[in-house]
Amino acid sequence: MVSSERDVRYVDSEIHNDGIQEDCADDQPADMSMSAARPTSLKMAGKAIAPFLAKHIPHQYAPLGMTGQTGNAEKKEQNSKFCYRHRPDLKCRRQADEPSMDQIQKELETLPQGDQQAIAHVWSVFSAAPSKHRNLMLRGLLTQCCFSQLSFLSASVRELIRIDFLTALPPEISYRILCYLDTTSLCKAAQVSQRWRSLADDDVVWHKMCEQHIDRKCTKCGWGLPLLERKRLRASKRQIQLRATGRGLNQWSPNITPYPESLESTPIASGLTLNDKSEATEGSKKRTADQTVSENSPSIEDFNTAKKPCTEVAKREVDESYFKPRFRPWKDVYKDRFKVGTNWKYGRCSTKILKGHTNGVMCLQFDDNLLATGSYDATIKIWDLETCKEIITLKGHESGIRALQFDDTKLISGSLDRSLKVWNWRTGECLSTYTGHSGGVLGLHFDSNILASGSIDNTVKIWNFEDKSTFQLRGHSDWVNAVKVDSASRTVFSASDDCHVRLWDLDTKCCIRVFRGHVGQVQQVIPLPAEFELDDSDVDPHDDTNSEDASSSSTNDSAADGPEWLQRCYGDSFGERRRAPPRYMLTGSLDNNIRLWDTATGRSLRTFFGHVEGIWALAADTLRIVSGAEDRMVKVWDPRTGKCERSFTGHVGPVTCIGLSDSRLITGSEDCEVRIYSFRPDSHDANKANGGSVAT
């Protein structure tokens, strides 16, 4: 019970004082009493416990002057078998709490002097004993305890054996343990103590949490969060791994908190241009500037002033503000994504309506701050999403706009006037016009230097921006409504009114596979990102619709992506030097259904039922599917279970186009309106404060 050096010396002092109180006379002077008591105290201690203490802890038992004995090293080696609680030289040694010691001391003082001395002797002997001796003493005591005493021991030991294991273990092992906890458990762990909070809030733990949940469904809990900037997640992974293994624990990672060589290269000086958002096409993937840059970062003037000769105080002020971390902790990133994900789950969002087109809105696309819409009124409008104001209107087409796509340098539109136009969307200037279809253009998509367009003339036309070459893909027997290019695998997907979806090889200009299953005109085809994962348990066993030449391979073929597997699934032109097409794709049709396909096997893995009229619009990411239909409804689906999570109403006409990002959903309709649903926590709170509507 009294296990430390301090406690042993305390007992020695008590013995010494006891001897003084018993042997000295009341009428003797203080100095005479003390001098007479010393030999008596030493004699008593020597007869009682001194031999035992000097034998087992000679380096600690200084009062008797036994530290010079030989064989100290051997005894210290023997005592090293103590558990960590009884090793005074270990930093993780558990200290007795003060309230317990005070209570014991008070109870001890109520006993006679002789009993106090005897109990103190027992404690001292046990404290000095090696591990083997202690166990033997305890076994002997337990054999003499009655039931009530055993019950008292059980209640006391239950509290004492609770060890602060995270404090006792090295940090890298503590990080590894905490990485197995879920979000709720981690937040509770951070409330235990300051040490636990520093471990539970560390970037090592929350980076792992973000990696498990953001942009994917966690295999442990089934919960997924909206996408954040992939570049930062990957760049910081190596530094996080070093911290997790105990290296660089006291250093800032340059990839986590970068110190730029010149301020002009930072977002503060250069401003956030559209280049910062180019990766956000078809869904926002960038966090905004106020999320990644410290609000206290200096201006250019401050930085230039700091480089000139100035006082040390001014230099220190600038340096302190300049070298602050420029990225938020990963826990804050996760918290922000968690709020957005929760808003998606429960349908909490703010709604804004844009009006400006004079006819039905047929196509749209947006990134962080810009929205482009195309309409049957033959115009394209560019909107500012923050102010919801129209920036510019592009005019030039002679008929309705059915398709558009933009990046940081250009916007390409397709119209029922049989032409495609390339625009400078900033100035409204038409840069070039492409004519090649004999019917109206219904769909287009470009990726890298490849542009594909689908038309009423039943063909898919491929345009190469690099070498200016063009060619047509023929095979559909009716209008081609949608096309999608995958430049990495050099393939194209096309959906047609002939109820089929085709996968094309751009190198051989041949059709790789025809997907048959829909009984209505297929209006949309969406290849899913490579991060989308699907287990065999997520496949509907009753959906046995297969495409032409479909194989019966599992969705998780162990040989997937091997050369032989690629050639068997996609043809001889695929091998070691060519990537496979996207593994999964979605299709929407006027038969009221959405289908999830495995492009490698040709199987229809799942059918989504819920719309009562034909589906015109479709958008998806790794976490959800959003569809719009003739029934004026917008539905949000779980792609793995097929469950409809949420339905949105508001349009008074068929929903014809949909845009989806991590925190926004934008829909266009034949009622000439564009509706913006924002799931950001700040916009949701502002909307409630202003009395706006919240979609549920």
XYZ file of C-alpha atoms in Angstrom:
696
model
C 0.000 0.000 0.000
C 2.853 2.399 0.892
C 5.122 1.738 -2.024
C 7.258 4.739 -2.797
C 10.535 5.969 -1.385
C 8.701 8.878 0.164
C 6.362 6.544 2.036
C 9.247 4.385 3.321
C 11.032 7.428 4.680
C 7.763 8.609 6.206
C 7.487 5.337 8.152
C 11.101 5.680 9.290
C 10.283 9.141 10.579
C 7.249 7.803 12.454
C 9.396 5.113 14.083
C 11.947 7.721 15.026
C 9.319 9.999 16.554
C 7.708 7.095 18.448
C 11.004 6.313 20.079
C 11.439 9.922 21.085
C 8.002 10.117 22.640
C 8.465 6.915 24.676
C 12.017 7.430 25.973
C 12.329 11.129 26.700
C 11.236 12.712 30.001
C 8.927 15.702 30.105
C 11.294 17.743 32.264
C 14.350 17.226 30.065
C 15.546 20.006 27.758
C 14.727 19.608 24.073
C 18.331 19.146 22.966
C 19.022 16.561 25.642
C 15.836 14.703 24.699
C 16.705 14.573 21.006
C 20.269 13.423 21.591
C 19.138 10.666 23.904
C 16.400 9.532 21.515
C 18.615 9.001 18.464
C 20.460 5.849 19.625
C 17.239 4.404 21.032
C 15.364 4.992 17.720
C 18.144 3.509 15.646
C 18.355 0.512 17.940
C 14.603 -0.115 17.737
C 14.554 0.260 13.967
C 17.542 -2.024 13.640
C 15.844 -4.761 15.671
C 12.462 -4.383 13.879
C 12.701 -3.796 10.124
C 16.159 -2.447 9.362
C 17.654 -5.766 8.242
C 14.779 -6.404 5.836
C 14.837 -2.871 4.435
C 18.603 -2.782 4.097
C 18.585 -6.103 2.294
C 15.989 -5.303 -0.345
C 16.283 -1.528 -0.846
C 19.776 -0.494 0.274
C 19.942 2.361 -2.277
C 16.768 3.891 -0.803
C 17.228 3.220 2.915
C 19.558 6.150 3.619
C 18.682 6.702 7.331
C 20.759 3.696 8.411
C 23.720 4.491 6.207
C 23.534 1.176 4.328
C 24.063 2.598 0.838
C 27.680 1.583 0.698
C 27.069 -2.166 0.785
C 28.342 -4.360 -1.955
C 25.987 -6.158 -4.250
C 23.724 -3.220 -4.807
C 23.633 -3.830 -8.518
C 22.501 -7.389 -7.965
C 19.680 -6.322 -5.656
C 18.583 -3.635 -8.037
C 18.462 -6.219 -10.766
C 16.237 -8.373 -8.567
C 13.891 -5.507 -7.703
C 13.474 -4.697 -11.394
C 10.907 -7.468 -11.443
C 8.477 -5.156 -9.659
C 5.438 -4.111 -11.607
C 5.490 -0.537 -12.888
C 3.424 0.707 -9.922
C 6.183 -0.251 -7.488
C 9.159 0.939 -9.489
C 9.963 4.460 -8.219
C 12.247 5.069 -11.209
C 9.455 4.636 -13.736
C 7.606 7.788 -14.791
C 4.294 5.958 -15.215
C 4.301 4.871 -11.560
C 0.878 5.291 -10.001
C 0.754 7.643 -7.005
C -1.602 7.120 -4.077
C -4.293 9.751 -3.982
C -4.235 12.277 -1.149
C -7.792 11.741 0.152
C -7.122 8.036 0.680
C -3.820 8.679 2.456
C -5.401 11.311 4.698
C -8.165 8.926 5.676
C -5.689 6.157 6.479
C -3.562 8.514 8.547
C -6.556 9.707 10.557
C -7.640 6.146 11.326
C -4.067 5.195 12.246
C -3.823 8.077 14.744
C -6.872 6.810 16.641
C -4.977 3.643 17.633
C -2.576 3.221 20.566
C 1.115 3.884 20.020
C 2.002 0.216 20.057
C -0.604 -0.664 17.428
C 0.527 2.222 15.262
C 4.098 0.988 15.434
C 3.156 -2.596 14.605
C 1.025 -1.586 11.617
C 3.756 0.748 10.376
C 6.246 -2.117 10.583
C 3.969 -4.355 8.495
C 3.564 -1.670 5.861
C 7.297 -1.031 5.737
C 8.141 -4.693 5.315
C 5.584 -5.111 2.531
C 6.773 -1.945 0.792
C 10.395 -3.140 0.742
C 9.608 -6.701 -0.311
C 10.316 -7.967 -3.844
C 7.477 -9.111 -6.047
C 7.736 -12.764 -5.055
C 7.665 -11.918 -1.353
C 4.696 -9.603 -1.804
C 2.665 -12.282 -3.544
C 3.432 -14.706 -0.757
C 2.397 -12.179 1.897
C -0.862 -11.425 0.104
C -1.713 -15.117 -0.298
C -1.192 -15.616 3.404
C -3.363 -12.642 4.275
C -6.155 -13.769 1.953
C -6.332 -17.178 3.628
C -7.033 -15.441 6.946
C -9.704 -13.024 5.661
C -13.363 -13.582 6.405
C -16.126 -12.991 3.867
C -16.751 -9.374 4.859
C -13.055 -8.570 4.536
C -12.889 -10.267 1.136
C -15.876 -8.187 0.062
C -14.067 -5.037 1.217
C -10.993 -6.075 -0.782
C -13.070 -6.702 -3.884
C -14.671 -3.263 -3.743
C -11.330 -1.555 -3.138
C -9.404 -3.460 -5.782
C -12.049 -2.742 -8.407
C -11.083 0.927 -8.287
C -7.339 0.425 -7.880
C -6.844 -1.767 -10.945
C -8.133 0.927 -13.279
C -4.960 1.910 -15.066
C -4.480 4.992 -17.237
C -3.083 2.874 -20.034
C -2.873 5.688 -22.580
C -0.577 7.650 -20.289
C 1.512 4.582 -19.520
C 1.939 3.538 -23.155
C 4.156 5.247 -25.755
C 2.290 7.836 -27.874
C 2.502 5.832 -31.100
C 0.738 2.867 -29.450
C -1.869 5.169 -27.914
C -2.573 6.639 -31.377
C -3.003 3.145 -32.771
C -5.534 2.259 -30.067
C -7.509 5.474 -30.506
C -7.721 4.938 -34.268
C -10.039 1.987 -33.608
C -12.640 4.167 -31.850
C -15.650 5.722 -33.499
C -16.346 9.447 -33.478
C -18.534 9.434 -30.364
C -16.024 7.401 -28.367
C -13.162 9.672 -29.409
C -15.033 12.762 -28.247
C -15.772 11.105 -24.905
C -12.126 10.045 -24.541
C -11.051 13.660 -25.004
C -13.049 14.558 -21.866
C -11.216 12.134 -19.544
C -8.107 14.210 -18.859
C -5.755 16.709 -20.442
C -3.409 13.925 -21.539
C -6.225 11.969 -23.142
C -7.465 15.127 -24.833
C -4.055 15.838 -26.375
C -3.913 12.267 -27.714
C -7.536 12.020 -28.834
C -7.411 15.386 -30.646
C -4.153 14.682 -32.458
C -4.009 14.913 -36.259
C -2.819 11.286 -36.429
C -6.155 10.034 -35.099
C -8.455 12.397 -36.980
C -6.595 12.057 -40.271
C -7.328 8.342 -40.064
C -10.962 9.123 -39.238
C -11.231 11.422 -42.262
C -9.586 8.814 -44.471
C -12.115 6.191 -43.351
C -15.262 8.245 -43.750
C -14.849 11.143 -46.166
C -16.014 10.374 -49.713
C -16.683 6.738 -48.861
C -18.795 4.500 -46.696
C -16.894 3.273 -43.635
C -16.715 -0.527 -43.582
C -17.099 -0.506 -39.798
C -20.048 1.825 -39.210
C -21.494 2.298 -42.700
C -21.349 6.095 -42.352
C -19.854 8.301 -45.044
C -19.108 12.025 -45.251
C -18.929 14.462 -48.177
C -15.708 14.856 -50.099
C -12.996 17.335 -49.158
C -9.822 18.284 -50.946
C -8.144 15.006 -51.917
C -4.801 16.670 -52.515
C -4.353 17.626 -48.877
C -5.530 14.219 -47.653
C -2.903 12.451 -49.763
C -0.098 14.974 -49.239
C -0.322 14.802 -45.462
C -0.639 11.021 -45.245
C 3.126 10.402 -45.152
C 3.687 12.964 -42.400
C 0.820 11.520 -40.382
C 2.344 8.046 -40.696
C 5.653 9.357 -39.338
C 3.905 10.854 -36.316
C 1.950 7.641 -35.763
C 5.218 5.676 -35.520
C 6.735 8.101 -33.026
C 8.929 10.118 -35.414
C 8.533 13.839 -35.758
C 6.192 14.119 -32.779
C 7.557 17.549 -31.890
C 7.720 18.906 -35.413
C 5.171 20.564 -37.662
C 4.717 18.657 -40.880
C 5.574 20.861 -43.875
C 2.680 19.342 -45.787
C 0.244 20.019 -42.977
C 1.409 23.519 -42.087
C 3.389 24.752 -45.078
C 5.667 27.771 -44.868
C 5.658 29.198 -48.407
C 8.874 30.602 -49.818
C 7.130 33.724 -51.055
C 3.836 35.194 -50.035
C 2.925 35.817 -53.672
C 2.470 32.056 -54.121
C -0.132 31.851 -51.378
C -3.884 32.283 -51.888
C -3.698 35.505 -49.879
C -1.607 37.350 -52.434
C -2.696 35.743 -55.669
C -6.382 35.416 -54.862
C -8.496 32.354 -55.505
C -8.876 32.018 -59.252
C -10.913 29.503 -61.164
C -7.797 27.334 -61.375
C -8.301 26.628 -57.704
C -11.712 25.262 -58.551
C -11.058 23.402 -61.781
C -11.055 20.061 -60.007
C -14.481 20.809 -58.614
C -16.285 20.234 -61.926
C -19.338 18.004 -61.521
C -19.091 18.488 -57.758
C -17.155 20.758 -55.487
C -13.938 19.197 -54.265
C -12.184 22.254 -52.858
C -12.587 23.784 -49.472
C -13.035 27.521 -49.467
C -10.254 29.950 -48.709
C -11.463 30.752 -45.231
C -11.271 27.055 -44.406
C -7.644 26.622 -45.429
C -6.051 30.009 -44.752
C -5.686 31.504 -41.319
C -7.704 34.668 -40.782
C -4.700 36.243 -39.105
C -2.369 35.744 -42.075
C -0.497 38.947 -42.993
C -1.027 41.086 -46.063
C 1.665 41.736 -48.666
C 2.443 45.104 -47.072
C 2.980 43.515 -43.701
C 5.306 40.928 -45.180
C 7.357 43.478 -47.110
C 7.603 45.646 -44.023
C 8.846 42.696 -42.035
C 11.691 42.139 -44.522
C 12.939 45.735 -44.114
C 15.089 46.852 -41.163
C 12.762 47.382 -38.237
C 12.506 46.883 -34.546
C 12.649 43.414 -33.052
C 9.133 43.815 -31.704
C 7.681 44.473 -35.142
C 9.579 41.521 -36.593
C 8.319 39.224 -33.881
C 4.706 40.321 -34.386
C 4.845 39.675 -38.133
C 6.677 36.383 -37.774
C 4.245 35.065 -35.208
C 1.251 35.814 -37.397
C 2.923 34.632 -40.588
C 4.119 31.271 -39.303
C 0.853 30.219 -37.776
C -0.543 26.941 -39.184
C -2.445 27.586 -42.408
C -4.602 24.482 -42.205
C -7.187 23.644 -39.635
C -6.732 20.553 -37.443
C -8.158 17.400 -38.967
C -10.692 17.204 -36.157
C -12.175 20.516 -37.296
C -12.231 19.290 -40.888
C -14.060 16.151 -39.819
C -16.482 18.169 -37.689
C -17.314 20.408 -40.632
C -17.865 17.434 -42.933
C -19.898 15.683 -40.240
C -22.287 18.621 -39.987
C -22.768 18.626 -43.751
C -23.302 14.857 -43.783
C -25.856 15.097 -40.987
C -27.737 17.796 -42.883
C -27.849 15.506 -45.919
C -29.097 12.633 -43.788
C -31.980 14.572 -42.248
C -32.734 16.842 -45.205
C -31.802 20.065 -43.413
C -30.967 22.673 -46.035
C -31.643 26.194 -47.216
C -33.428 26.788 -50.530
C -32.936 29.579 -53.045
C -34.710 30.047 -56.380
C -33.157 31.610 -59.478
C -35.442 33.062 -62.128
C -34.295 34.501 -65.423
C -34.907 32.045 -68.258
C -38.067 32.449 -70.322
C -38.351 28.755 -71.182
C -37.530 25.398 -69.610
C -34.051 24.909 -68.116
C -32.577 21.792 -69.769
C -28.965 21.611 -68.533
C -26.724 23.036 -65.829
C -23.323 22.728 -64.200
C -21.722 24.478 -61.214
C -18.584 24.709 -59.131
C -17.868 26.526 -55.862
C -19.056 29.980 -56.910
C -20.373 29.774 -60.479
C -23.449 28.218 -62.056
C -24.127 27.833 -65.785
C -27.627 27.038 -67.072
C -28.907 26.316 -70.589
C -32.505 26.678 -71.676
C -34.975 26.160 -74.480
C -34.897 29.961 -74.846
C -31.561 29.457 -76.712
C -29.494 31.280 -74.039
C -26.857 30.311 -71.501
C -26.731 32.214 -68.233
C -23.801 32.426 -65.793
C -24.781 33.002 -62.145
C -22.918 33.924 -58.971
C -23.910 31.338 -56.380
C -23.045 33.559 -53.431
C -25.197 36.504 -54.459
C -27.611 34.520 -56.683
C -27.235 37.254 -59.281
C -26.869 36.769 -63.037
C -23.349 37.608 -64.239
C -23.641 37.277 -68.015
C -25.888 35.807 -70.721
C -24.390 33.969 -73.708
C -26.383 34.309 -76.922
C -25.654 32.767 -80.312
C -27.529 29.494 -80.674
C -30.619 29.491 -82.858
C -32.499 26.846 -80.914
C -32.771 25.337 -77.441
C -29.657 24.411 -75.431
C -29.697 20.744 -74.435
C -26.169 20.271 -73.036
C -23.255 22.286 -71.668
C -20.004 21.897 -69.743
C -17.381 24.397 -68.599
C -13.955 24.528 -66.983
C -11.639 27.407 -66.076
C -10.948 28.437 -69.680
C -14.006 27.620 -71.783
C -17.643 26.608 -71.950
C -18.963 24.210 -74.602
C -22.658 24.039 -75.420
C -24.764 21.762 -77.619
C -28.018 22.861 -79.187
C -30.957 21.572 -81.174
C -29.654 23.787 -84.024
C -27.169 20.900 -84.733
C -24.102 22.832 -83.585
C -21.653 22.935 -80.724
C -20.166 26.262 -79.644
C -17.056 27.057 -77.599
C -17.381 30.202 -75.457
C -15.237 32.448 -73.350
C -17.759 32.491 -70.539
C -16.099 35.460 -68.835
C -16.599 37.806 -71.770
C -19.504 36.096 -73.532
C -17.498 35.751 -76.773
C -18.150 32.715 -79.000
C -14.689 31.374 -79.870
C -15.654 28.681 -82.376
C -18.564 26.658 -83.718
C -18.504 22.929 -84.553
C -20.966 21.459 -87.023
C -20.930 17.793 -87.846
C -24.201 16.288 -86.758
C -27.161 16.050 -89.065
C -29.559 16.415 -86.125
C -29.807 18.357 -82.915
C -27.145 17.829 -80.227
C -28.692 16.252 -77.135
C -25.647 15.505 -75.004
C -21.948 16.334 -74.722
C -19.016 15.715 -72.409
C -15.315 16.518 -72.594
C -12.424 15.105 -70.589
C -8.847 16.208 -71.199
C -8.542 16.773 -74.962
C -11.466 14.520 -75.996
C -15.005 15.819 -76.643
C -17.936 13.479 -77.292
C -21.389 14.547 -78.477
C -24.634 12.606 -78.926
C -27.283 13.596 -81.408
C -30.732 13.047 -82.847
C -28.947 11.487 -85.855
C -28.323 8.315 -83.723
C -24.530 8.783 -83.682
C -21.784 9.642 -81.209
C -19.176 12.041 -82.601
C -15.682 12.253 -81.122
C -13.678 15.485 -81.386
C -9.954 15.561 -80.565
C -8.788 19.049 -79.544
C -5.122 18.102 -79.803
C -4.854 16.840 -83.390
C -8.211 18.286 -84.629
C -9.378 14.836 -85.750
C -12.997 13.636 -85.626
C -14.822 10.368 -86.132
C -18.268 8.906 -85.521
C -19.403 5.874 -83.527
C -22.412 4.136 -85.057
C -24.512 1.437 -83.443
C -27.508 3.023 -81.771
C -30.823 2.804 -83.606
C -32.408 5.883 -82.010
C -31.494 9.277 -80.525
C -28.341 9.414 -78.393
C -29.347 11.343 -75.276
C -26.196 11.300 -73.137
C -22.467 10.585 -73.486
C -19.611 10.349 -70.971
C -15.888 10.267 -71.777
C -13.295 8.482 -69.631
C -9.962 9.650 -71.037
C -7.899 7.499 -68.636
C -9.198 4.292 -70.228
C -9.986 5.912 -73.602
C -13.601 4.785 -73.524
C -16.992 6.450 -74.016
C -20.403 5.609 -72.569
C -23.569 6.450 -74.510
C -27.293 6.206 -73.647
C -30.003 6.106 -76.279
C -33.723 6.070 -76.933
C -33.255 2.521 -78.253
C -33.310 1.478 -74.530
C -29.633 0.450 -74.621
C -26.386 1.743 -73.168
C -23.130 1.173 -75.046
C -19.489 1.180 -73.984
C -17.106 2.206 -76.796
C -13.365 1.762 -77.307
C -11.831 4.967 -78.726
C -8.723 3.171 -79.976
C -10.514 0.511 -82.002
C -13.690 2.615 -82.552
C -15.719 -0.487 -81.703
C -18.454 -1.200 -79.188
C -17.104 -3.162 -76.226
C -20.429 -4.036 -74.640
C -24.167 -3.341 -74.945
C -26.107 -3.073 -71.686
C -29.676 -4.262 -72.075
C -32.278 -4.107 -69.317
C -34.285 -0.909 -69.532
C -37.664 -1.035 -71.249
C -37.865 2.744 -71.758
C -35.705 5.342 -73.466
C -32.441 5.750 -71.510
C -31.891 9.442 -70.795
C -28.794 9.455 -68.599
C -25.577 7.464 -68.041
C -23.183 8.249 -65.167
C -19.857 6.370 -64.644
C -19.172 6.288 -60.911
C -15.802 7.416 -59.453
C -13.050 4.883 -58.885
C -13.445 5.410 -55.108
C -16.933 3.913 -55.198
C -16.812 0.449 -53.619
C -19.474 -2.225 -53.574
C -19.585 -5.515 -51.665
C -21.276 -8.688 -52.820
C -23.758 -8.189 -49.968
C -24.869 -4.920 -51.608
C -25.903 -6.674 -54.825
C -29.586 -7.424 -55.286
C -29.788 -11.221 -55.855
C -33.167 -10.860 -57.584
C -31.845 -8.446 -60.207
C -30.479 -10.878 -62.779
C -30.669 -8.640 -65.849
C -27.442 -9.028 -67.820
C -26.017 -7.248 -70.806
C -24.849 -8.768 -74.022
C -21.895 -11.123 -73.409
C -22.126 -10.542 -69.654
C -19.891 -12.715 -67.511
C -20.771 -14.165 -64.136
C -17.745 -12.899 -62.216
C -18.135 -11.597 -58.686
C -18.150 -7.868 -58.118
C -14.958 -8.332 -56.088
C -13.001 -10.607 -58.418
C -9.640 -11.366 -56.784
C -7.923 -11.076 -60.171
C -9.513 -7.707 -60.961
C -7.340 -5.236 -62.883
C -4.941 -7.945 -64.020
C -4.068 -8.040 -67.756
C -5.897 -11.305 -68.372
C -8.938 -10.105 -66.450
C -9.044 -6.828 -68.405
C -8.822 -8.609 -71.740
C -11.516 -11.086 -70.761
C -13.908 -8.314 -69.648
C -13.166 -5.472 -72.082
C -11.354 -6.948 -75.058
C -7.875 -7.659 -76.363
C -6.935 -3.988 -76.638
C -6.803 -3.744 -72.839
C -3.657 -4.985 -71.135
C -0.860 -3.989 -68.806
C -0.423 -0.496 -70.239
C -4.103 0.448 -70.373
C -6.390 1.240 -67.497
C -9.785 -0.360 -67.107
C -12.965 1.711 -67.609
C -14.928 2.782 -64.513
C -16.139 -0.365 -62.791
C -19.669 0.845 -62.018
C -22.165 3.053 -63.840
C -25.702 4.356 -63.331
C -28.446 4.762 -65.913
C -31.803 6.544 -65.753
C -34.686 5.823 -68.104
C -38.236 6.799 -68.943
C -39.299 3.373 -67.599
C -39.208 5.148 -64.166
C -36.177 3.138 -62.990
C -32.510 3.729 -62.176
C -30.072 0.880 -62.647
C -26.623 0.258 -61.177
C -24.369 -1.757 -63.506
C -21.066 -3.590 -63.277
C -19.274 -2.651 -66.502
C -16.810 -5.535 -66.175
C -19.408 -8.282 -65.967
C -22.337 -6.509 -67.621
C -24.652 -7.322 -64.729
C -27.406 -5.052 -63.494
C -26.570 -5.085 -59.786
C -29.516 -3.119 -58.457
C -32.682 -1.370 -59.657
C -34.000 1.710 -57.857
C -37.787 2.018 -57.757
C -39.686 5.053 -56.526
C -40.440 7.540 -59.291
C -43.913 7.260 -60.761
C -42.959 8.852 -64.088
C -39.935 8.824 -66.372
C -36.487 9.912 -65.156
C -34.883 12.828 -67.027
C -31.972 13.826 -64.791
C -29.348 11.950 -62.794
C -26.305 12.866 -60.715
C -24.149 10.797 -58.338
C -20.999 10.623 -56.246
C -19.581 7.927 -53.971
C -22.179 8.531 -51.247
C -25.496 9.224 -52.933
C -27.542 9.282 -56.114
C -29.903 12.141 -56.972
C -32.583 11.809 -59.629
C -35.185 14.109 -61.173
C -38.230 12.960 -63.081
C -41.369 13.827 -64.963
C -43.267 13.496 -61.670
C -41.661 16.827 -60.550
C -39.860 15.052 -57.718
C -36.173 15.031 -56.756
C -35.088 11.927 -54.864
C -31.873 11.133 -52.974
C -30.814 7.460 -52.906
C -28.263 5.293 -51.133
C -26.410 3.574 -54.007
C -25.532 0.515 -51.909
C -28.878 -0.323 -50.360
C -31.202 1.140 -52.980
C -33.152 2.989 -50.287
C -34.656 6.392 -51.042
C -33.352 8.625 -48.248
C -35.110 11.875 -49.084
C -37.579 13.415 -51.543
C -37.690 17.119 -52.444
C -40.651 18.931 -53.938
C -41.090 22.461 -55.197
C -40.891 22.406 -58.975
C -44.183 22.723 -60.845
C -42.767 21.132 -64.010
C -40.667 18.049 -64.873
C -37.161 18.115 -63.378
C -34.842 18.045 -66.393
C -31.331 18.580 -64.991
C -29.442 18.134 -61.711
C -26.077 19.253 -60.340
C -24.510 17.695 -57.241
C -21.570 18.606 -54.982
C -20.531 17.800 -51.433
C -22.801 20.427 -49.870
C -25.118 21.623 -52.656
C -27.854 20.229 -54.849
C -29.106 22.305 -57.785
C -32.055 21.369 -59.977
C -33.535 22.829 -63.154
C -37.024 22.332 -64.505
C -39.336 23.083 -67.410
C -41.011 25.595 -65.072
C -38.070 27.956 -65.954
C -36.761 27.907 -62.380
C -33.470 26.795 -60.849
C -33.600 25.687 -57.220
C -30.464 25.669 -55.021
C -30.419 23.426 -51.941
C -27.459 24.196 -49.644
C -26.561 21.745 -46.881
C -23.788 23.848 -45.377
C -24.266 24.486 -41.640
C -23.760 28.250 -41.982
C -26.287 28.611 -44.789
C -28.786 26.453 -42.900
C -28.499 28.644 -39.792
C -28.714 31.852 -41.818
C -31.752 30.561 -43.629
C -33.546 29.846 -40.345
C -32.607 33.272 -38.976
C -34.072 34.933 -42.048
C -37.238 32.904 -41.857
C -36.458 30.957 -45.043
C -37.802 27.536 -45.854
C -35.911 24.402 -44.898
C -36.494 21.326 -47.011
C -37.357 18.273 -45.003
